[in-house]
XYZ file of C-alpha atoms in Angstrom:
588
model
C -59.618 14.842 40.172
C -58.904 13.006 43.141
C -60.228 9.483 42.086
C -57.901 10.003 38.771
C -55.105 10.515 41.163
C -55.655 7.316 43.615
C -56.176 5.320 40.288
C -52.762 6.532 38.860
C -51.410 5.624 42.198
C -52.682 2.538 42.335
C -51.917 1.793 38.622
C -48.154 2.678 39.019
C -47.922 0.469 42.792
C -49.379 -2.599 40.646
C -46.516 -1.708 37.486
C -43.867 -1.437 39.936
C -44.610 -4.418 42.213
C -44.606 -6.236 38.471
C -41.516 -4.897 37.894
C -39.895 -5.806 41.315
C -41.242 -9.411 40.500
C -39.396 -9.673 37.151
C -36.088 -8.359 38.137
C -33.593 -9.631 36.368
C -30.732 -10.843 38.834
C -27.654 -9.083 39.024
C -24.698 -9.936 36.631
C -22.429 -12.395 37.295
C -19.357 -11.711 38.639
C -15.878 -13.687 38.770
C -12.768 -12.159 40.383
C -9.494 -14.021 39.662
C -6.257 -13.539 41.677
C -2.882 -13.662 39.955
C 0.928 -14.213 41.579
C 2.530 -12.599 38.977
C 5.948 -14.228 38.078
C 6.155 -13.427 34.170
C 6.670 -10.711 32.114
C 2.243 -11.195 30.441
C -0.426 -12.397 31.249
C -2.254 -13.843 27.965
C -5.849 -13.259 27.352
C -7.653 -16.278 25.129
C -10.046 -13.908 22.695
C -12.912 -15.312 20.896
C -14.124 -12.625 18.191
C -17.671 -14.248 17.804
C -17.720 -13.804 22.115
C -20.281 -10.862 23.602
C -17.855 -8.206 24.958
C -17.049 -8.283 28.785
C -15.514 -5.844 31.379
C -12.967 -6.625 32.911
C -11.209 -4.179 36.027
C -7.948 -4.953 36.857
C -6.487 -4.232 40.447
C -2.779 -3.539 40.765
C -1.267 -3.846 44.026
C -4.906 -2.851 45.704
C -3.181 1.434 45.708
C -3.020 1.661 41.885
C -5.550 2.453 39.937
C -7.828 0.429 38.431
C -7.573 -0.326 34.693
C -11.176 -1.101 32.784
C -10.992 -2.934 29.443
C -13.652 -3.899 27.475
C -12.864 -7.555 25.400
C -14.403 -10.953 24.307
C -12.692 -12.995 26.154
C -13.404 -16.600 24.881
C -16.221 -19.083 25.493
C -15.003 -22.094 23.769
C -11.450 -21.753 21.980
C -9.175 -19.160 21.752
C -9.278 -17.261 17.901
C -6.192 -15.555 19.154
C -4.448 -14.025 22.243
C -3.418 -10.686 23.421
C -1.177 -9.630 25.881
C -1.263 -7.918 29.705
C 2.159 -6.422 30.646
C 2.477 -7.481 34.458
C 6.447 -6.855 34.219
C 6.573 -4.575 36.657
C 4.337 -6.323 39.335
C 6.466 -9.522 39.731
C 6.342 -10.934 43.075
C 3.206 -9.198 43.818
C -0.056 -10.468 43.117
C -3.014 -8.571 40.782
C -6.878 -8.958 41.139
C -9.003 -9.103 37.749
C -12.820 -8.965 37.868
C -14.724 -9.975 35.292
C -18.878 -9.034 34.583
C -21.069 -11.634 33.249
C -18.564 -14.367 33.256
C -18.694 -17.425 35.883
C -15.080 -17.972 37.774
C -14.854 -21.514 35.886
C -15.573 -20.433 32.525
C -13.353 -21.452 29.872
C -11.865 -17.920 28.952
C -10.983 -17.421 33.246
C -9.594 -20.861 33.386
C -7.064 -20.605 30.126
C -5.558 -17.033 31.467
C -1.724 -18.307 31.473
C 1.277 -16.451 32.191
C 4.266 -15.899 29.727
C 7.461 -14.716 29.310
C 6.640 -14.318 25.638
C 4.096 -13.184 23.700
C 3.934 -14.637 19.751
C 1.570 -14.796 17.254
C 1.741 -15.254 13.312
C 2.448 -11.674 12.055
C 2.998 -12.825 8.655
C -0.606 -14.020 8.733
C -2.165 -14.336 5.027
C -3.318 -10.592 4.265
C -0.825 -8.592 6.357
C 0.167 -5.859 3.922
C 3.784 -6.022 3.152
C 4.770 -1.726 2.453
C 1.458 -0.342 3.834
C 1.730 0.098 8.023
C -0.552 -2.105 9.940
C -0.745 -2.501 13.698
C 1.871 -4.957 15.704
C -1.224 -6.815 16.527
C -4.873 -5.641 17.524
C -7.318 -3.376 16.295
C -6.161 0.012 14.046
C -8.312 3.191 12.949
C -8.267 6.744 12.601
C -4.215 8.083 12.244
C -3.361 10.461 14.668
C -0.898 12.955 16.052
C 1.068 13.043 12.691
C 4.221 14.811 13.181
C 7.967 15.612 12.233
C 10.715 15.879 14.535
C 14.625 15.501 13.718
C 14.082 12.686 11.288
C 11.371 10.981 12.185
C 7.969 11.044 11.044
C 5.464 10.077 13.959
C 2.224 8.317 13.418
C 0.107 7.493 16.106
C -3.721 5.389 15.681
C -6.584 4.863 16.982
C -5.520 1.337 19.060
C -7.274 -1.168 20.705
C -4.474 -3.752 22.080
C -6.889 -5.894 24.042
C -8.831 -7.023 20.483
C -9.140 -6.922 16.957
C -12.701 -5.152 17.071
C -13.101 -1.391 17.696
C -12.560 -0.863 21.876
C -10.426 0.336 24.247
C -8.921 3.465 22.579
C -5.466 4.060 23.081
C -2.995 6.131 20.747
C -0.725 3.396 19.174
C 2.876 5.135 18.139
C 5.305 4.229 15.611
C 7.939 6.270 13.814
C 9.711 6.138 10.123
C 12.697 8.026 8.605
C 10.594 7.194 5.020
C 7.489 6.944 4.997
C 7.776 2.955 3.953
C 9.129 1.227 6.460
C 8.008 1.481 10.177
C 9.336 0.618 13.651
C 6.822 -0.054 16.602
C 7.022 2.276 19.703
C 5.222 1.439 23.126
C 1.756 2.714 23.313
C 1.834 6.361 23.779
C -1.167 7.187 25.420
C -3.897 5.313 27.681
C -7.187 5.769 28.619
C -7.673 7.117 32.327
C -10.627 8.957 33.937
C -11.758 11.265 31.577
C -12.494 8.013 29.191
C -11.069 6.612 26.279
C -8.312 8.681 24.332
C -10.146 9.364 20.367
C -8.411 11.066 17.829
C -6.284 14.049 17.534
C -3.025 15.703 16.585
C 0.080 16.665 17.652
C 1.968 19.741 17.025
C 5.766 20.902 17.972
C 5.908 23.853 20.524
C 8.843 25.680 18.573
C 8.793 28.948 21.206
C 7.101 27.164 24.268
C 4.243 28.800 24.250
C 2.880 25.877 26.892
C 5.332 25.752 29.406
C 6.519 22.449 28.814
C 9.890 23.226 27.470
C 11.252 24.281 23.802
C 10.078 21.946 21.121
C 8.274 19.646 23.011
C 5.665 17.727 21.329
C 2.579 18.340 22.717
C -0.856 16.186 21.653
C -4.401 17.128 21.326
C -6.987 14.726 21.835
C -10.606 13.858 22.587
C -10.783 12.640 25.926
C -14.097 10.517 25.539
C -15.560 9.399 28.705
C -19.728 10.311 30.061
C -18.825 13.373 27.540
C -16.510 13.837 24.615
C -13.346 16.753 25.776
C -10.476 17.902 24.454
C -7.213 17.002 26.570
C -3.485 17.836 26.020
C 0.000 15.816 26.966
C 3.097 16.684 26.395
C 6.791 14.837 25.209
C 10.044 15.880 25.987
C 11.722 12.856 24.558
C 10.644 12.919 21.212
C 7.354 11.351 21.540
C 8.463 8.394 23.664
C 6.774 9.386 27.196
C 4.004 11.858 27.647
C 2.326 13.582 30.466
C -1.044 14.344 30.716
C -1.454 17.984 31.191
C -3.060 18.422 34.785
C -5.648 20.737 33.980
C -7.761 18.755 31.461
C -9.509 19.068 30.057
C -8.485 22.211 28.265
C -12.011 22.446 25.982
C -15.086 21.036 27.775
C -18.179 19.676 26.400
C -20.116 22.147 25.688
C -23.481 20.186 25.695
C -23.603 18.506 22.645
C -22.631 14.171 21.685
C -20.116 14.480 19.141
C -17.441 16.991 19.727
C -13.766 15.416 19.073
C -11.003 15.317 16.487
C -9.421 18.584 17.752
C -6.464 19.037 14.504
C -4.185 22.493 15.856
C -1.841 24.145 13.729
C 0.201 27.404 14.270
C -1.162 30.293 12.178
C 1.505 33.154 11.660
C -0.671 35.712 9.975
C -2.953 35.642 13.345
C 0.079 34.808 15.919
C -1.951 31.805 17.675
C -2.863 28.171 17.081
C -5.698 27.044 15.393
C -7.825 24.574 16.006
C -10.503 22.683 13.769
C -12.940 20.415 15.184
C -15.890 18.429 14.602
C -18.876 19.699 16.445
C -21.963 17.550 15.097
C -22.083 18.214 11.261
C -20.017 21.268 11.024
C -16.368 21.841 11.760
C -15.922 24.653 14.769
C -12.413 27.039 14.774
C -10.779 27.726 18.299
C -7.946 30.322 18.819
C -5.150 29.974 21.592
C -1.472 31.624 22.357
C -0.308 28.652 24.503
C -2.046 25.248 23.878
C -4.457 25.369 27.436
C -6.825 28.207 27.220
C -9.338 28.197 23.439
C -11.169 30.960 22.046
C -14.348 29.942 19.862
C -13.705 31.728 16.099
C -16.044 30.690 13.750
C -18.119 27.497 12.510
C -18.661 26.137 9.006
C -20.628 23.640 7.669
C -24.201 24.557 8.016
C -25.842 23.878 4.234
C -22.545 22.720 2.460
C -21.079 19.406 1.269
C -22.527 15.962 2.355
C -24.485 15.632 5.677
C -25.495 11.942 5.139
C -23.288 10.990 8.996
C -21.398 12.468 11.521
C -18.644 14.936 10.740
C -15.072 13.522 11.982
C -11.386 14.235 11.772
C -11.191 17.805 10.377
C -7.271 19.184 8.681
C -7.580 23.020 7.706
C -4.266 23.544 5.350
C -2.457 25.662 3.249
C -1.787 24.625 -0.435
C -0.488 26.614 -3.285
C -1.976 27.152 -6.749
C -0.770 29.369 -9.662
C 1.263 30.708 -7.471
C -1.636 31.777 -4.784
C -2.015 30.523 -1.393
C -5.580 28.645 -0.994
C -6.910 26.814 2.337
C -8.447 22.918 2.031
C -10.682 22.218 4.809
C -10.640 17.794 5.246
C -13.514 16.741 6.518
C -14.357 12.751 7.108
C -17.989 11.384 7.392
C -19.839 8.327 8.309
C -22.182 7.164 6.895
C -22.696 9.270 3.939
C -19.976 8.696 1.521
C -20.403 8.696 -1.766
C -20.294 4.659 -2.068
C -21.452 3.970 0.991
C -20.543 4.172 4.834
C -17.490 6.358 5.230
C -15.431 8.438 3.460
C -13.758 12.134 3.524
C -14.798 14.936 1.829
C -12.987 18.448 1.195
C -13.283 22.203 0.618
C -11.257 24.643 -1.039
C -11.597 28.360 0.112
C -9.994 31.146 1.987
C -9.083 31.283 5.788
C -8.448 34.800 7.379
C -7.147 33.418 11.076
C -10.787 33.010 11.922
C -13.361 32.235 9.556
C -12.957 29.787 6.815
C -15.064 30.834 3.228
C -15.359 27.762 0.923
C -15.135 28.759 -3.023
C -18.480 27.993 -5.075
C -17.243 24.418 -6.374
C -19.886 21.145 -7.046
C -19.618 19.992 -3.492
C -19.694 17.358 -2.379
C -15.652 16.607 -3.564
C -14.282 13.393 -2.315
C -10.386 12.839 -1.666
C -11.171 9.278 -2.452
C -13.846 7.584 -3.972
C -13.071 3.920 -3.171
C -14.817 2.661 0.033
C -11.897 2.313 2.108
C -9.520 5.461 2.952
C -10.954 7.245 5.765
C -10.104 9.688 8.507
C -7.056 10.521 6.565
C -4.848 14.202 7.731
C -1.617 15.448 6.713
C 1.639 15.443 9.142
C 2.919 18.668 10.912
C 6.198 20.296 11.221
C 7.212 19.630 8.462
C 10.624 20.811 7.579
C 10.356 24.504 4.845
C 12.454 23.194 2.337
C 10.393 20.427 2.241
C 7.372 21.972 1.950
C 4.593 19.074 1.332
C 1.191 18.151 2.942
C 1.602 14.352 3.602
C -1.505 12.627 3.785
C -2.521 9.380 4.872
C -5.827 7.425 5.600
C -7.362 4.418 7.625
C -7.903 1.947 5.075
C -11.095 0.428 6.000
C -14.656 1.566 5.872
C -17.268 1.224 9.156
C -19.500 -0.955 7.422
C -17.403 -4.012 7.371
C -14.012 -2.668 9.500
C -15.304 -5.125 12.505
C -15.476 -8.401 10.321
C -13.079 -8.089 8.145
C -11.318 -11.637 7.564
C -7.940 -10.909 9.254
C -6.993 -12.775 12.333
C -4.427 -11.541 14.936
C -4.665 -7.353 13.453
C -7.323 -5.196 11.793
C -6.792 -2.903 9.190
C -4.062 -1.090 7.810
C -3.195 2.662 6.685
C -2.882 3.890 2.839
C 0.136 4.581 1.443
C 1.380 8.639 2.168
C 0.344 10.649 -0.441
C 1.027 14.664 -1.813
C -1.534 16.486 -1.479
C -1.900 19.210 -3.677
C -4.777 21.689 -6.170
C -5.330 20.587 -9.277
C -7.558 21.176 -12.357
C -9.307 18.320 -14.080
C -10.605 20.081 -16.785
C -13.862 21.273 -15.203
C -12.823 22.709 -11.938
C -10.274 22.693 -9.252
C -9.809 19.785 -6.858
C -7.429 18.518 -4.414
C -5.061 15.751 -6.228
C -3.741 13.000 -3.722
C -0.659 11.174 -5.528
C 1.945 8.764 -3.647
C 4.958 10.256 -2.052
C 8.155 10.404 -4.083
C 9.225 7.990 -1.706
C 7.455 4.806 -2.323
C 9.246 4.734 -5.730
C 12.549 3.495 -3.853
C 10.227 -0.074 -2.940
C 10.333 -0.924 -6.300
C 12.628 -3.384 -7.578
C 12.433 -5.763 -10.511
C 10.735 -3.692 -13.534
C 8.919 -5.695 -16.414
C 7.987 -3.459 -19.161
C 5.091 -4.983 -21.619
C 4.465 -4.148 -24.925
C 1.880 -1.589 -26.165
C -1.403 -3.140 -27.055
C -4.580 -2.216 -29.102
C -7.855 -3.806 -27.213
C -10.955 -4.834 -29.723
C -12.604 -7.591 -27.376
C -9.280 -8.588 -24.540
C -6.146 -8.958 -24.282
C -4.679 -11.218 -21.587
C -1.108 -11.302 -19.826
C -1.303 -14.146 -18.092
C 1.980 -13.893 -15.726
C 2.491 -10.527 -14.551
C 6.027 -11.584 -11.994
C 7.383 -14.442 -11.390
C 7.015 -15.705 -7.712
C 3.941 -13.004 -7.259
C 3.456 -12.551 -3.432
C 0.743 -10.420 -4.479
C 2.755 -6.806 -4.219
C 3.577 -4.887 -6.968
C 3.075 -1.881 -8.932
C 1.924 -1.329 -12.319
C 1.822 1.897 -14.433
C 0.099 2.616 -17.851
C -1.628 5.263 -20.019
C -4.970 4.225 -21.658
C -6.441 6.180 -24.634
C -9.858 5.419 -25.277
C -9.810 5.587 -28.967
C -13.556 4.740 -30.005
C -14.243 2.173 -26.847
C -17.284 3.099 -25.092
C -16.909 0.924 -21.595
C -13.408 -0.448 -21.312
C -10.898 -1.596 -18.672
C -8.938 -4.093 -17.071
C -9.148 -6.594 -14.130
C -6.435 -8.781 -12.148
C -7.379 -12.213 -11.930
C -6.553 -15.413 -10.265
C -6.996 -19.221 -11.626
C -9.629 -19.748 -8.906
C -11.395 -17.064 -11.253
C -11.503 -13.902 -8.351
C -10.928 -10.559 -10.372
C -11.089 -7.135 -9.041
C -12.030 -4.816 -12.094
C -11.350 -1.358 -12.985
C -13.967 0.099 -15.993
C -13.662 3.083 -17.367
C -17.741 4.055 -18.912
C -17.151 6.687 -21.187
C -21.033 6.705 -21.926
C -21.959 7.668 -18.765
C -18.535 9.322 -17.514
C -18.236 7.070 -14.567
C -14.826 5.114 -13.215
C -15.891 2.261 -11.136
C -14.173 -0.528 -9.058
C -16.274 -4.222 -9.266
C -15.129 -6.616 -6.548
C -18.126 -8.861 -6.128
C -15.785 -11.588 -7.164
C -12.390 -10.677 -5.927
C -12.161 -13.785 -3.153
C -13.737 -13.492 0.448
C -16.746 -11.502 0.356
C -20.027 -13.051 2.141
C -18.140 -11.706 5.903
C -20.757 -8.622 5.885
C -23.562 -7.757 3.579
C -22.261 -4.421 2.467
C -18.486 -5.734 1.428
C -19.711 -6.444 -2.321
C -20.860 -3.478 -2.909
C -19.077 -1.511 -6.012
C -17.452 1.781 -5.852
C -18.023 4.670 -8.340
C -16.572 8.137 -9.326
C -16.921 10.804 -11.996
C -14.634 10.686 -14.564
C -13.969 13.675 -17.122
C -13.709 12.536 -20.444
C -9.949 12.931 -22.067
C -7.987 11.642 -24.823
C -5.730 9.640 -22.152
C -5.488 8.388 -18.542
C -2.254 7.821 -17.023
C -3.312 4.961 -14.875
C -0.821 4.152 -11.409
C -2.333 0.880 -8.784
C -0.375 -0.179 -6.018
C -1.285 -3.642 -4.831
C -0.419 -4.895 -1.796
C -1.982 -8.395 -1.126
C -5.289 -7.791 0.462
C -5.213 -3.545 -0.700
C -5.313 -2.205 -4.283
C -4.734 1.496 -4.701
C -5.558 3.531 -7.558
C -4.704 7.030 -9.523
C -5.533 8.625 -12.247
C -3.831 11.203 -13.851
C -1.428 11.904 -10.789
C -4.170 12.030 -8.337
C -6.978 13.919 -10.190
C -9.114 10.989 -9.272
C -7.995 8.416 -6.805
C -10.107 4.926 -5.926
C -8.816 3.106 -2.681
C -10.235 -0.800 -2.317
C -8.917 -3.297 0.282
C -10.063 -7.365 -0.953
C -9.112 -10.706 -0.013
C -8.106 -13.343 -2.274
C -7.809 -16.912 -1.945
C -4.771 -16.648 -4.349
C -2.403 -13.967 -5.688
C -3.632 -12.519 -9.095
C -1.130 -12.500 -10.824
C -3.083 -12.255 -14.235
C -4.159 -8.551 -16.309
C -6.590 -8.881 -18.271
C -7.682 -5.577 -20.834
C -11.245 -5.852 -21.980
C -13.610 -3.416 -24.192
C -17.532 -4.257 -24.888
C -17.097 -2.563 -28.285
C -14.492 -0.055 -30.413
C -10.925 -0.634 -29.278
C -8.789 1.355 -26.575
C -4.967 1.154 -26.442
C -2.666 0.582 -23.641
C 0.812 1.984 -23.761
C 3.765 2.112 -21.391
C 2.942 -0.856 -19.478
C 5.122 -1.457 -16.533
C 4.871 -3.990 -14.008
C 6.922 -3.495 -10.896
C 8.118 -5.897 -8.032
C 7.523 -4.392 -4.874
C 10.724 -4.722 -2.293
């Protein structure tokens, strides 16, 4: 025993000498001083760069501010911005990790007054919201207040990959057009700030005054937390609550999204959030202290990724009240990568009960609306869930071929419980709303499809937004459908298969698609036979949205052409199928 003992010693002496040999050195290091006398200091950002950390020193008594970014080797892709305003006169320290003082990306920091870039860059959506500039995911923090419907994101203002997570803000009166606020909240030391909600305190029950608008987020440092701030100015400031976190980790990786509500019936908020793969109720009276309820999940749905971003609601069907749990998951939707799946069952104030239904049900079965959740507070006599996604998916979100901001959000949408004609499911249709960004209407004759019909100029002066509406009536056609097409011959199809009762979306040849493996890839969903389909797509240069009979079915597909298509193009492999009420709109 004691020989095997004196050998192990000596064996682990010789391993660690080795080790001590082959070292690697430290990292390098550069430190940078500033004199600040403008209003930025622009960072040169090279996507293709390995990401650095960089600390930045305010005054030597403030604290210091980490951000992760690629700042540039060899040419700048594009720059972001460092707001410095308020330390004119003064002088800031940056270090930087694995960078040498004289690299190119240290030596081209410059100072500015101004900060410009090309926001009408070739696939920024024109009526869908995209980010200022940067990188955009998850929505967060939807609410109502006085007018005003608040959206925050998932925000990385330092790059246009996934880092950095702030909570962007901006606010709309209609759901179409959007005005950029300053970023509302920013990492500090309990990490990065992931997603979350935001709720209006009606009767106070916080302590931070009558109606103020308090947030709920994941505070995602060593450990994923929940966290709370608060708004007494209508969302423009917040305070971080001194007491966070208010829900601490309780041991386990993936515990975030917290999505609070106020349940009457029970006379607390409610809380739903992701805990692993299942979704995991809290109770509280005032916003700070959380009771554990109840947990659902376990042997239900889709468990193919991580469970994200849960929204427990209320909807109303023949005239009964039933709850819709939202659940988003990645990988493991039902195309590929990420999507967001849903329940429909019963909620007593603290257990949720899903009804026996063919899970797994998809709000969307294009590849690209994700994370989506419904805005609070909003007004009675209003009465809707309003619904909105990320438009991207994880397996490409990174690369996609944008250049100074990534991704954009999918149009609001109604949520509400359907029946398709084999079982209930949760219909997602456009908000009344986005019928006011239509302007010039074409209508197009009725047509009867053997082998195609083409109509070869859908607008005049197509900037690649519009709207078109139609029914379709199968008639005797066994696969049939249309595509919009380019002259560089890109064409993003839409096939109805009534021989195997699948819709699908084809965009293997809809422009740029070699920037990640897994772009190509086409999208399919079930689709119950009937006599007609009232079709409604919403295209908005790089984004084509989908719906089938008001929402039954809904496909979302973002794709990058080299040129508008501005071409539709009916085709049937054999009988003939009809289409009837053809209207093409200009979008505003």
């Amino acid at each position: 025993m004691k020989t095997t003992t004196n050998l192990l010693i000596l064996f682990l002496s010789l391993l660690m000498s080795a080790c001590s040999q082959n070292k690697t050195p430290d990292a390098q290091k550069a430190s940078a001083v500033f004199s600040i006398n403008s209003n930025y200091l622009l960072l040169p950002i090279e996507d293709n760069a390995p990401e650095i950390r960089m600390q930045v020193k305010y005054n030597d008594e403030q604290p210091v501010e980490v951000i992760n970014l690629r700042l540039a080797h060899v040419k700048a892709d594009y720059w972001v911005k460092l707001d410095v305003a308020n330390y004119k006169g003064s002088k800031i320290t940056i270090d930087f990790e694995n960078t040498e003082k004289n690299s190119w990306g240290v030596k081209n920091i410059k100072q500015s007054d101004k900060f410009e870039f090309d926001y009408n860059e070739t696939y920024r959506p024109q009526f869908h919201f995209s980010p200022e500039y940067g990188w955009m995911n998850d929505p967060n923090g939807m609410v109502y207040l006085d007018g005003e419907y608040h959206l925050f994101y998932q925000y990385n203002p330092y790059g246009t990959k996934w880092q950095n997570m702030h909570w962007g803000h901006a606010v709309s009166t209609d759901l179409n057009s959007w005005t950029y606020l300053p970023t509302a909240i920013a990492p500090d030391s309990l990490g990065a700030i992931f997603s979350g909600s935001a709720v209006i305190d009606v009767n106070n029950t916080a302590g931070f005054g009558k109606n103020a608008m308090v947030a709920i987020y994941t505070s995602a440092g060593r450990v994923q937390s929940q966290s709370i701030a608060y708004s007494t100015d209508k969302g423009r400031t917040f305070t971080k609550y001194e007491g966070n976190p208010v829900i601490p980790n309780p041991g386990i990786p993936d515990f975030r999204d917290p999505k609070v509500f106020w349940h009457n019936e029970s006379n607390q908020w409610i809380m739903s959030l992701a805990t692993k793969q299942t979704i995991t109720f809290y109770g509280s009276a005032n916003l700070k202290s959380w009771t554990r309820l109840s947990e659902f999940g376990d042997g239900i749905g889709s468990h193919g990724g991580v469970w994200e971003c849960p929204d427990l609601i209320p909807l109303t069907y023949n005239g009964k009240t039933k709850w819709v749990l939202i659940v988003s998951i990645n990988p493991g939707g039902p195309n590929g990568g990420s999507a967001t799946q849903y329940f429909i069952g019963d909620f007593d104030g603290k257990t949720f009960r899903a009804d026996a239904l063919p899970y797994p049900l998809w709000m969307d079965y294009g590849r690209d609306n994700y994370a989506g959740v419904t805005w609070s507070n909003i007004p009675e006599n209003d009465g809707r869930k309003i619904f909105m996604g990320w438009m991207s998916n994880w397996d490409y979100a990174n690369n996609v071929p944008t250049k100074n901001c990534r991704s954009a959000m999918t149009v609001a949408r109604e949520l509400k419980i359907a029946n398709n004609g084999k079982h209930l499911v949760v219909s997602n249709y456009p908000v009344s709303e986005t019928k006011t960004l239509r302007a010039l209407e074409s209508a197009i004759k009725d047509v009867v499809v053997e082998k195609e019909v083409v109509i070869s100029n859908l607008l005049d002066k197509n900037k690649g937004t519009y709207e078109i509406e139609m029914t379709l009536k199968p008639q005797n056609a066994g696969i049939f459908g249309f595509m919009l097409q380019n002259s560089k011959n890109e064409e993003l199809e839409f096939r109805f298969d009534m021989t195997t009762g699948f819709f699908s979306i084809h965009r293997h040849k809809s422009g740029l698609v070699d920037f990640e493996g897994r772009f190509a890839a086409g999208m399919n969903a079930p689709l119950v036979k009937k006599d007609a389909y009232k079709v409604r797509l919403l295209v908005d240069k790089a984004s084509a949205e989908i719906f089938i009979n008001e929402g039954e079915l809904a496909l979302t597909t973002i794709f990058f052409p080299t040129e508008v298509m501005n071409k539709l193009k009916f085709y049937t492999n054999e009988g003939k199928f009809s289409a009837e009420h053809i209207k093409i709109y200009q979008i505003k």
